Coordinates of C-alpha atoms in Angstrom, one line a residue:
X9 CA 5.7 10.1 8.0
X10 CA 6.3 7.1 10.4
X11 CA 9.6 5.6 11.6
X12 CA 7.9 1.7 10.4
X13 CA 6.4 0.8 6.8
X14 CA 3.0 -0.2 8.7
X15 CA 0.7 1.5 6.2
X16 CA -0.5 -0.9 3.4
X17 CA -1.9 -0.9 0.4
X18 CA -3.6 -4.0 -1.1
X19 CA -4.6 -4.2 -4.7
X20 CA -6.1 -7.3 -6.4
X21 CA -4.5 -8.3 -9.7
X22 CA -6.6 -7.5 -12.6
X23 CA -9.4 -8.5 -10.5
X24 CA -12.5 -8.2 -13.0
X25 CA -10.5 -10.3 -15.5
X26 CA -8.9 -12.7 -13.0
X27 CA -12.3 -13.2 -11.3
X28 CA -13.3 -14.6 -14.6
X29 CA -10.4 -17.0 -15.3
X30 CA -10.8 -18.0 -12.1
X31 CA -14.4 -19.4 -12.5
X32 CA -14.2 -20.6 -16.1
X33 CA -11.7 -23.1 -16.7
X34 CA -11.0 -22.8 -20.8
X35 CA -10.0 -19.4 -20.0
X36 CA -7.3 -19.6 -17.8
X37 CA -3.7 -18.9 -19.2
X38 CA -6.3 -16.6 -21.6
X39 CA -6.4 -12.5 -22.9
X40 CA -9.3 -12.1 -21.1
X41 CA -11.2 -8.4 -22.1
X42 CA -14.2 -7.4 -18.8
X43 CA -15.9 -3.8 -19.7
X44 CA -18.8 -2.6 -22.5
X45 CA -18.9 -4.4 -25.5
X46 CA -21.7 -1.9 -27.6
X47 CA -19.6 0.1 -30.3
X48 CA -18.9 3.1 -27.6
X49 CA -17.9 0.3 -25.0
X50 CA -14.6 0.7 -23.3
X51 CA -12.1 -1.8 -21.0
X52 CA -12.7 -2.3 -16.9
X53 CA -9.9 -4.7 -17.3
X54 CA -7.8 -6.7 -18.7
X55 CA -5.8 -10.0 -17.6
X56 CA -2.4 -9.9 -17.9
X57 CA -2.3 -12.2 -21.1
X58 CA -4.4 -9.3 -22.8
X59 CA -2.0 -6.9 -21.9
X60 CA 0.9 -8.1 -23.9
X61 CA -0.9 -6.9 -26.9
X62 CA -1.4 -3.2 -25.8
X63 CA -4.6 -3.5 -24.1
X64 CA -5.4 -1.6 -21.0
X65 CA -8.2 -0.2 -18.8
X66 CA -10.3 2.8 -20.1
X67 CA -9.1 1.9 -24.3
X68 CA -12.2 1.6 -26.3
X69 CA -13.3 -1.6 -27.0
X70 CA -13.1 -1.1 -30.3
X71 CA -9.3 -0.8 -30.2
X72 CA -8.9 -3.6 -27.8
X73 CA -10.3 -5.7 -29.9
X74 CA -8.3 -4.8 -33.1
X75 CA -5.0 -5.4 -30.7
X76 CA -6.1 -8.4 -29.4
X77 CA -9.6 -10.4 -31.4
X78 CA -8.9 -13.8 -30.4
X79 CA -9.4 -12.1 -26.7
X80 CA -12.6 -13.3 -24.9
X81 CA -14.7 -10.5 -24.6
X82 CA -16.9 -10.2 -21.9
X83 CA -19.4 -7.9 -19.9
X84 CA -19.2 -7.4 -16.6
X85 CA -20.7 -9.3 -13.6
X86 CA -20.5 -6.5 -10.7
X87 CA -22.6 -8.5 -8.2
X88 CA -19.8 -11.1 -8.5
X89 CA -17.0 -9.3 -8.3
X90 CA -18.8 -7.5 -5.3
X91 CA -19.2 -10.3 -2.8
X92 CA -15.8 -10.9 -3.9
X93 CA -14.6 -8.2 -2.9
X94 CA -16.7 -8.0 0.8
X95 CA -14.5 -11.4 1.3
X96 CA -11.5 -9.5 1.2
X97 CA -12.5 -6.2 3.0
X98 CA -13.3 -8.2 5.7
X99 CA -9.3 -10.1 5.7
X100 CA -8.5 -6.4 6.0
X101 CA -10.4 -5.3 8.4
X102 CA -9.7 -8.2 10.7
X103 CA -5.8 -6.4 10.6
X104 CA -7.1 -3.4 11.6
X105 CA -9.9 -1.4 12.4
X106 CA -8.7 1.5 10.3
X107 CA -9.2 0.4 6.4
X108 CA -9.8 2.6 4.2
X109 CA -11.2 0.9 0.9
X110 CA -10.7 2.8 -2.9
X111 CA -12.6 0.7 -4.6
X112 CA -14.4 -2.9 -4.9
X113 CA -10.3 -4.3 -5.4
X114 CA -8.1 -1.5 -3.3
X115 CA -7.2 -0.6 0.0
X116 CA -5.3 1.0 2.4
X117 CA -5.0 -0.9 6.0
X118 CA -2.9 1.5 9.0
X119 CA -1.4 -1.8 10.6
X120 CA -0.2 -0.3 13.7
X121 CA -3.6 0.7 14.6
X122 CA -4.8 -2.8 14.3
X123 CA -1.3 -3.7 16.6
X124 CA -0.8 -6.1 13.2
X125 CA 2.6 -4.4 12.9
X126 CA 5.2 -2.5 14.6
X127 CA 8.3 -2.8 12.6
X128 CA 9.9 -3.7 8.7
X129 CA 9.5 -7.2 10.0
X130 CA 6.5 -7.7 11.3
X131 CA 4.4 -5.5 8.4
X132 CA 6.3 -7.9 6.0
X133 CA 5.1 -11.1 7.8
X134 CA 1.6 -9.4 7.9
X135 CA 1.5 -9.0 4.1
X136 CA 2.7 -12.5 3.5
X137 CA 0.4 -13.7 5.7
X138 CA -2.7 -11.4 4.2
X139 CA -1.8 -12.6 0.4
X140 CA -2.0 -15.8 1.5
X141 CA -5.8 -15.9 3.4
X142 CA -6.9 -14.2 0.6
X143 CA -5.9 -16.7 -1.9
X144 CA -7.2 -19.4 0.4
X145 CA -11.0 -17.7 1.0
X146 CA -11.0 -16.3 -2.9
X147 CA -8.9 -18.0 -5.1
X148 CA -7.5 -14.7 -6.4
X149 CA -4.1 -13.3 -5.8
X150 CA -3.2 -9.6 -5.0
X151 CA -0.4 -7.3 -4.3
X152 CA 1.0 -6.0 -1.6
X153 CA 3.0 -2.7 -1.1
X154 CA 4.0 -1.1 2.2
X155 CA 5.4 1.9 3.4
X156 CA 5.9 4.9 6.0
X157 CA 2.6 6.5 3.9
X158 CA -0.1 6.2 1.7
X159 CA 1.1 7.5 -1.2
X160 CA 4.2 5.3 -0.8
X161 CA 2.5 1.6 -0.2
X162 CA 0.4 2.3 -3.1
X163 CA 3.6 2.8 -5.1
X164 CA 5.1 0.4 -3.6
X165 CA 2.2 -2.2 -4.2
X166 CA 1.8 -1.6 -8.1
X167 CA 6.1 -1.9 -8.4
X168 CA 4.9 -5.3 -6.7
X169 CA 2.0 -6.5 -9.3
X170 CA 1.3 -8.8 -10.2
X171 CA 1.0 -11.7 -7.0
X172 CA 3.9 -9.8 -5.3
X173 CA 5.0 -7.8 -1.8
X174 CA 7.1 -5.0 -1.5
X175 CA 7.9 -2.9 1.1
X176 CA 9.9 0.5 1.3
X177 CA 12.6 0.6 4.0
X178 CA 12.0 4.3 5.5
X179 CA 14.7 6.1 4.9
X180 CA 15.3 4.8 1.6
X181 CA 12.5 6.6 0.5
X182 CA 14.1 9.9 -1.7
X183 CA 16.7 6.9 -2.9
X184 CA 13.6 4.6 -4.3
X185 CA 11.6 7.7 -5.5
X186 CA 14.4 9.9 -7.4
X187 CA 14.9 8.2 -10.7
X188 CA 11.2 7.3 -11.6
X189 CA 9.0 9.0 -13.7
X190 CA 7.3 12.2 -13.2
X191 CA 3.6 9.9 -14.1
X192 CA 4.8 7.5 -11.0
X193 CA 2.8 10.4 -8.2
X194 CA -0.6 10.4 -7.7
X195 CA -2.2 13.3 -9.8
X196 CA 0.5 13.9 -12.4
X197 CA -1.4 12.6 -15.9
X198 CA -0.4 12.9 -19.4
X199 CA -1.4 16.4 -19.4
X200 CA 0.7 17.6 -16.7
X201 CA 3.1 14.6 -17.6
X202 CA 3.6 16.6 -20.9
X203 CA 3.8 20.3 -19.1
X204 CA 6.7 18.6 -17.2
X205 CA 8.5 17.0 -19.7
X206 CA 8.3 20.6 -21.9
X207 CA 10.1 21.9 -18.9
X208 CA 12.8 19.4 -18.8
X209 CA 11.4 17.5 -16.2
X210 CA 10.8 14.0 -16.5
X211 CA 11.7 12.1 -12.7
X212 CA 10.7 12.9 -9.7
X213 CA 14.6 13.6 -8.7
X214 CA 13.7 16.5 -11.8
X215 CA 11.4 17.7 -9.5
X216 CA 12.8 18.2 -6.3
X217 CA 15.5 19.7 -8.3
X218 CA 13.8 22.0 -9.7
X219 CA 12.4 23.6 -6.3
X220 CA 8.7 24.3 -4.9
X221 CA 8.9 28.1 -6.4
X222 CA 9.0 26.8 -9.8
X223 CA 6.7 23.9 -9.9
X224 CA 4.5 26.7 -8.4
X225 CA 4.8 28.9 -11.8
X226 CA 4.4 25.9 -13.8
X227 CA 1.7 24.1 -12.0
X228 CA 0.2 26.3 -9.9
X229 CA 0.1 26.9 -6.3
X230 CA -1.9 24.2 -4.9
X231 CA -0.8 21.4 -7.4
X232 CA 3.2 22.7 -7.0
X233 CA 3.1 22.7 -3.6
X234 CA 1.5 19.1 -3.6
X235 CA 3.8 17.7 -6.2
X236 CA 7.1 19.1 -4.8
X237 CA 5.5 17.3 -1.4
X238 CA 5.5 14.3 -2.9
X239 CA 8.4 14.5 -4.7
X240 CA 10.1 14.5 -1.3
X241 CA 8.4 11.6 0.1
X242 CA 6.1 13.4 2.2
X243 CA 2.4 12.2 2.6
X244 CA 1.1 13.1 6.3
X245 CA -2.7 11.1 4.7
X246 CA -3.6 9.7 7.7
X247 CA -6.2 6.0 6.9
X248 CA -9.6 6.4 7.2
X249 CA -11.9 4.0 8.0
X250 CA -15.2 6.0 6.6
X251 CA -15.3 8.0 3.4
X252 CA -18.3 9.7 3.3
X253 CA -20.7 8.9 0.4
X254 CA -21.5 12.2 -1.2
X255 CA -23.7 10.9 -3.8
X256 CA -25.0 7.8 -5.8
X257 CA -25.6 8.1 -9.5
X258 CA -26.2 5.5 -12.3
X259 CA -26.0 6.0 -16.3
X260 CA -25.8 4.2 -19.1
X261 CA -24.7 4.9 -22.8
X262 CA -26.2 4.1 -25.8
X263 CA -24.9 2.1 -28.7
X264 CA -27.3 3.9 -30.8
X265 CA -28.1 7.7 -30.4
X266 CA -31.5 8.3 -29.2
X267 CA -33.8 10.4 -31.0
X268 CA -37.3 9.1 -29.9
X269 CA -38.7 12.0 -27.1
X270 CA -40.4 8.6 -25.6
X271 CA -37.3 6.3 -25.7
X272 CA -35.4 9.0 -23.9
X273 CA -38.4 9.7 -20.9
X274 CA -38.6 6.1 -20.6
X275 CA -34.7 5.3 -19.7
X276 CA -34.9 8.3 -17.2
X277 CA -37.5 7.1 -15.3
X278 CA -35.7 3.2 -15.7
X279 CA -32.4 5.1 -14.5
X280 CA -34.5 7.1 -11.7
X281 CA -35.4 3.3 -10.6
X282 CA -31.9 2.0 -10.4
X283 CA -30.4 4.7 -8.8
X284 CA -33.4 4.6 -6.3
X285 CA -32.6 0.8 -5.7
X286 CA -29.0 1.2 -4.9
X287 CA -29.7 4.2 -2.8
X288 CA -31.8 2.0 -0.8
X289 CA -29.4 -0.8 -0.9
X290 CA -26.8 1.5 1.1
X291 CA -29.7 3.0 3.4
X292 CA -29.4 6.1 2.4
X293 CA -31.9 9.4 0.8
X294 CA -31.6 12.4 -0.7
X295 CA -32.2 15.9 -1.5
X296 CA -31.2 16.9 -4.8
X297 CA -32.1 14.9 -8.0
X298 CA -29.8 15.3 -10.9
X299 CA -30.1 14.5 -14.2
X300 CA -26.9 14.0 -17.0
X301 CA -27.3 14.0 -20.6
X302 CA -24.9 13.9 -22.9
X303 CA -25.9 14.5 -26.7
X304 CA -25.0 13.8 -30.0
X305 CA -22.3 16.6 -30.0
X306 CA -20.2 14.8 -27.0
X307 CA -21.9 18.1 -24.9
X308 CA -22.7 16.9 -21.9
X309 CA -25.9 18.6 -19.6
X310 CA -26.4 18.2 -16.0
X311 CA -29.7 19.8 -14.6
X312 CA -30.4 19.4 -10.7
X313 CA -33.6 20.1 -8.0
X314 CA -33.5 20.2 -4.2
X315 CA -36.3 19.2 -2.6
X316 CA -37.8 20.0 0.9
X317 CA -35.7 17.3 2.7
X318 CA -34.6 14.2 1.9
X319 CA -36.4 10.9 -0.1
X320 CA -35.4 7.4 -1.3
X321 CA -39.3 6.9 -2.8
X322 CA -38.6 6.3 -7.2
X323 CA -42.0 7.8 -7.8
X324 CA -40.4 11.2 -6.0
X325 CA -37.1 10.9 -7.8
X326 CA -38.3 9.8 -11.2
X327 CA -41.0 12.9 -11.2
X328 CA -38.0 15.1 -10.5
X329 CA -35.9 14.0 -12.9
X330 CA -38.9 13.8 -15.6
X331 CA -38.9 17.8 -14.5
X332 CA -34.8 18.2 -15.1
X333 CA -35.4 16.5 -18.9
X334 CA -38.3 18.4 -19.7
X335 CA -35.6 21.7 -19.7
X336 CA -33.2 19.8 -21.8
X337 CA -33.3 19.6 -25.8
X338 CA -33.0 16.1 -26.9
X339 CA -34.0 16.6 -31.0
X340 CA -30.6 15.7 -32.1
X341 CA -29.8 12.9 -29.9
X342 CA -28.8 11.4 -27.1
X343 CA -25.7 9.5 -26.4
X344 CA -25.3 9.1 -22.8
X345 CA -28.2 9.7 -19.5
X346 CA -27.6 9.6 -16.3
X347 CA -29.6 9.8 -12.9
X348 CA -28.5 10.9 -9.5
X349 CA -29.0 11.9 -5.9
X350 CA -26.6 14.1 -3.8
X351 CA -27.3 15.9 -0.3
X352 CA -27.8 12.4 1.6
X353 CA -28.6 11.2 4.7
X354 CA -30.0 8.3 6.6
X355 CA -33.3 9.5 7.2
X356 CA -36.4 10.0 4.7
X357 CA -38.9 13.0 4.5
X358 CA -42.5 11.4 5.1
X359 CA -44.5 14.8 3.8
X360 CA -42.7 14.5 0.1
X361 CA -45.7 12.6 -1.4
X362 CA -47.7 15.3 -0.8
X363 CA -44.9 17.4 -2.5
X364 CA -45.0 15.1 -5.5
X365 CA -48.8 15.4 -5.7
X366 CA -48.9 19.4 -5.4
X367 CA -46.1 19.6 -7.4
X368 CA -48.5 17.5 -10.0
X369 CA -51.8 19.7 -9.6
X370 CA -49.8 22.7 -9.9
X371 CA -48.4 21.4 -13.5
X372 CA -49.5 20.0 -16.8
X373 CA -51.5 16.7 -16.7
X374 CA -49.1 13.8 -17.3
X375 CA -49.4 9.9 -17.9
X376 CA -48.3 7.8 -14.6
X377 CA -44.7 7.6 -14.3
X378 CA -44.9 4.3 -13.5
X379 CA -46.5 2.8 -16.2
X380 CA -43.6 3.1 -19.0
X381 CA -41.1 1.6 -16.7
X382 CA -43.3 -1.6 -15.7
X383 CA -43.1 -2.1 -19.5
X384 CA -39.6 -1.7 -19.9
X385 CA -38.6 -3.6 -17.2
X386 CA -40.5 -6.6 -18.8
X387 CA -38.5 -7.3 -21.8
X388 CA -39.7 -9.9 -24.0
X389 CA -36.9 -11.9 -24.3
X390 CA -33.8 -13.1 -22.4
X391 CA -30.7 -10.9 -23.1
X392 CA -27.9 -13.6 -22.8
X393 CA -24.5 -11.6 -22.6
X394 CA -21.1 -12.6 -23.4
X395 CA -19.9 -14.2 -19.6
X396 CA -22.8 -14.4 -17.2
X397 CA -24.2 -17.3 -15.9
X398 CA -26.6 -19.8 -17.4
X399 CA -28.0 -22.9 -16.0
X400 CA -29.4 -25.6 -18.2
X401 CA -32.0 -28.3 -17.3
X402 CA -29.4 -31.0 -18.2
X403 CA -26.1 -30.0 -18.8
X404 CA -26.1 -28.2 -15.4
X405 CA -24.0 -25.3 -15.0
X406 CA -22.7 -23.2 -17.5
X407 CA -21.8 -19.0 -19.3
X408 CA -22.8 -17.8 -22.5
X409 CA -19.5 -17.6 -24.8
X410 CA -21.9 -15.4 -27.2
X411 CA -25.4 -14.8 -28.7
X412 CA -26.9 -13.7 -31.9
X413 CA -29.1 -14.4 -35.2
X414 CA -31.5 -16.1 -32.5
X415 CA -29.1 -18.7 -31.3
X416 CA -26.9 -18.3 -28.0
X417 CA -24.0 -20.0 -27.3
X418 CA -22.9 -21.7 -23.5
X419 CA -19.9 -23.6 -22.4
X420 CA -20.5 -25.5 -19.6
X421 CA -18.1 -25.8 -17.0
X422 CA -18.0 -24.8 -13.6
X423 CA -14.7 -23.7 -11.3
X424 CA -13.9 -27.1 -9.9
X425 CA -14.2 -28.9 -13.3
X426 CA -12.1 -29.1 -16.2
X427 CA -13.2 -27.1 -19.2
X428 CA -16.7 -27.9 -20.2
X429 CA -18.2 -28.5 -23.9
X430 CA -19.9 -26.0 -25.6
X431 CA -23.2 -26.6 -27.0
X432 CA -25.4 -23.8 -29.4
X433 CA -29.3 -23.4 -28.0
X434 CA -32.1 -20.9 -29.8
X435 CA -32.7 -17.9 -27.4
X436 CA -35.7 -19.0 -26.4
X437 CA -35.1 -22.9 -25.3
X438 CA -37.1 -23.1 -22.6
X439 CA -34.2 -25.6 -21.0
X440 CA -32.0 -22.6 -20.7
X441 CA -32.5 -19.6 -18.1
X442 CA -30.2 -17.2 -16.2
X443 CA -28.0 -18.7 -13.0
X444 CA -26.2 -16.6 -10.2
X445 CA -22.2 -17.3 -9.9
X446 CA -20.8 -20.0 -8.3
X447 CA -18.4 -19.4 -5.7
X448 CA -14.7 -19.7 -6.5
X449 CA -13.4 -21.5 -3.5
X450 CA -15.5 -24.2 -2.1
X451 CA -16.6 -24.1 1.4
X452 CA -15.6 -27.3 3.8
X453 CA -12.2 -29.3 3.7
X454 CA -11.9 -28.8 0.3
X455 CA -11.2 -25.1 0.4
X456 CA -8.0 -26.2 2.0
X457 CA -6.7 -26.7 -0.9
X458 CA -5.9 -22.8 -1.1
X459 CA -5.8 -21.7 -4.6
X460 CA -5.4 -24.9 -6.5
X461 CA -9.2 -26.0 -5.3
X462 CA -10.0 -23.2 -6.9
X463 CA -7.7 -23.1 -10.2
X464 CA -6.7 -20.4 -10.9
X465 CA -3.3 -21.7 -10.5
X466 CA -1.5 -25.3 -12.3
X467 CA -0.1 -26.2 -15.6
X468 CA -1.1 -24.4 -18.8
X469 CA -4.0 -26.7 -20.2
X470 CA -2.9 -26.2 -23.8
X471 CA -5.9 -25.2 -25.2
X472 CA -6.6 -23.8 -28.9
X473 CA -8.2 -20.1 -29.3
X474 CA -11.3 -19.9 -27.1
X475 CA -13.5 -19.6 -30.6
X476 CA -15.3 -17.3 -32.2
X477 CA -17.9 -16.1 -29.5
X478 CA -17.1 -13.0 -30.3
X479 CA -7.9 -1.6 -13.4
X480 CA -5.4 -3.4 -12.7

């Protein structure tokens, strides 16, 4: 534990939903839900306006629609969110060399290591300055927690939401934690919380009063010791600048179970290619190929194969995944498929092409793996996903508000415009095409306007419901 609150935790406010509201003027101040829109989709992020109705992350999308039927339901734009995250992480690294990202929208910063703070006053000033810079650069808001350790800094940022700053003064940690629910502590989920409640323990103070031996008896040695230390505000974990990537993987959940074996094979080939693209994007390779299959009855099977050396070659990964699939019975139907690579390295093994050739020669003949992937990668028509960007030859930039029955509805507006008009087109309209997202904050003199330039703050626009187009 430190003697000064120089550990900072930043958590962007309802990040995905806030980014969508900032880029779409018609959605500002409205309920927005981002996630998978199929029958089995889940909520990734809900705006604070949607949370009023009880919608929250990880909730089934069908339940969210029942709670907030008039909300805007959008498909995530991860490349867009990642570009904003890179801007935010750049600002954090300007504060300190020790930045520990936890996700796209969350990170710890060691202010002391960057000599950005050394006491409460300087830490508070650094936090205020950081929030202002984030708003000026991205047009978005984030909440900041400052404390003497990582656990308390994260709790402080949670208390600061939305768009606030909370600093926990050294020496006040126990008093602050005491009355809080046990669920406030990291690692205490619904099951552990319910187990503690049945033992008469509902607050952090009651954890401390129960004693370490009782917690070990209730929760086991490792969890009991850790929980008791947290209840006493003890957390000596350092801020780690680089968290080693252990694996790279992709997976898809399907709205309707896949029964056709050929379709399953095509999906595995497609996932293998996506996984390799992500692997190469990170400058990595890997030795172990992993296949994940969740069947119709929710049983999940994982199969793996370790190669002679690391690879980032799509043909090798495709063939390994196909071999793993051969040992899995999918006749009842498949609801989820995933392909991953672990045993990562930053180099490749050149003789893996020879290995793949040898294995093909030893096994039964099969159709070339590359052919169906090309067919899968070239759909007959665009998929107009709600929330994604488009451009019309005459009307300019807009976003998809909904689609179906051969029609796509588009609202034409930009981050700097007024709420735009809505038009409907045929899905094959030659004047309509997918587009890249526009920046939330204009670069140049106008950027000095900060959040107002990005349009994320200001008076209520007084709009009616947005229509029938359908993480904190």
